[in-house]
Amino acid sequence: MGLDIRYPIGLMFALLGVVLIVFGLMSDKAIYAKSLGININLWWGVVMLAFGVVMLVMAKRAGRSS
């Protein structure tokens, strides 16, 4: 039928998640003092990467069954 919308959404979230993970690992630890020492960028990067991978897997499964 056409392009499954889950492919671009999955790619966008996965790439942005990787960028956030890299930034969270490379950034200065002092900027996380306001968030009780929790590396927000790292954890949200992991969440976004996981969501992007789930979307890509779902798109691949849907394409295989059609």
Coordinates of N, CA, C and O in Angstrom, one line a residue, residues 21-45:
I21 N 21.4 9.8 24.6 CA 22.3 8.9 25.3 C 23.7 9.4 25.3 O 24.4 9.5 26.3
V22 N 24.2 9.8 24.1 CA 25.5 10.3 23.9 C 25.7 11.6 24.7 O 26.7 11.7 25.4
F23 N 24.8 12.5 24.6 CA 24.9 13.7 25.4 C 24.9 13.5 26.9 O 25.6 14.1 27.6
G24 N 24.0 12.6 27.3 CA 24.0 12.2 28.7 C 25.3 11.6 29.2 O 25.7 11.9 30.4
L25 N 25.9 10.8 28.4 CA 27.2 10.2 28.8 C 28.4 11.2 28.8 O 29.3 11.1 29.6
M26 N 28.3 12.2 27.9 CA 29.4 13.1 27.7 C 29.3 14.4 28.5 O 30.3 15.1 28.7
S27 N 28.1 14.7 29.0 CA 27.9 16.0 29.6 C 28.5 16.0 31.1 O 28.7 15.0 31.7
D28 N 28.6 17.2 31.6 CA 29.1 17.5 32.9 C 28.1 17.0 33.9 O 26.9 17.3 33.8
K29 N 28.5 16.3 35.0 CA 27.6 15.8 36.0 C 27.0 16.9 36.8 O 26.0 16.7 37.5
A30 N 27.6 18.1 36.9 CA 27.1 19.2 37.7 C 25.7 19.7 37.2 O 25.0 20.3 38.0
I31 N 25.4 19.5 35.9 CA 24.2 20.1 35.4 C 23.0 19.3 35.9 O 21.8 19.7 35.8
Y32 N 23.2 18.1 36.5 CA 22.1 17.3 37.0 C 21.9 17.5 38.5 O 21.1 16.7 39.1
A33 N 22.4 18.5 39.1 CA 22.2 18.7 40.5 C 20.8 19.1 40.7 O 20.2 18.8 41.8
K34 N 20.1 19.8 39.8 CA 18.7 20.3 40.0 C 17.8 19.1 39.9 O 16.7 19.2 40.3
S35 N 18.2 18.0 39.3 CA 17.3 16.8 39.1 C 17.7 15.7 40.1 O 17.6 14.5 39.8
L36 N 18.2 16.1 41.3 CA 18.6 15.2 42.3 C 19.7 14.2 41.9 O 19.8 13.1 42.4
G37 N 20.6 14.7 41.0 CA 21.7 13.8 40.5 C 21.3 12.8 39.5 O 22.1 12.0 39.1
I38 N 20.1 12.8 39.0 CA 19.6 11.8 38.0 C 19.9 12.3 36.6 O 19.6 13.5 36.3
N39 N 20.6 11.5 35.9 CA 21.0 11.9 34.5 C 19.7 11.8 33.6 O 19.5 10.7 33.0
I40 N 18.9 12.8 33.5 CA 17.7 12.8 32.8 C 17.9 12.5 31.3 O 17.1 11.8 30.7
N41 N 18.9 13.1 30.7 CA 19.1 12.9 29.3 C 19.5 11.5 29.0 O 19.0 10.9 28.0
L42 N 20.2 10.8 29.8 CA 20.6 9.4 29.6 C 19.3 8.6 29.7 O 19.1 7.7 28.8
W43 N 18.6 8.7 30.8 CA 17.4 7.8 30.9 C 16.3 8.1 29.9 O 15.7 7.1 29.4
W44 N 16.0 9.3 29.5 CA 15.0 9.6 28.5 C 15.6 9.1 27.1 O 14.8 8.7 26.3
G45 N 16.9 9.2 26.9 CA 17.4 8.7 25.7 C 17.2 7.2 25.6 O 16.9 6.6 24.5

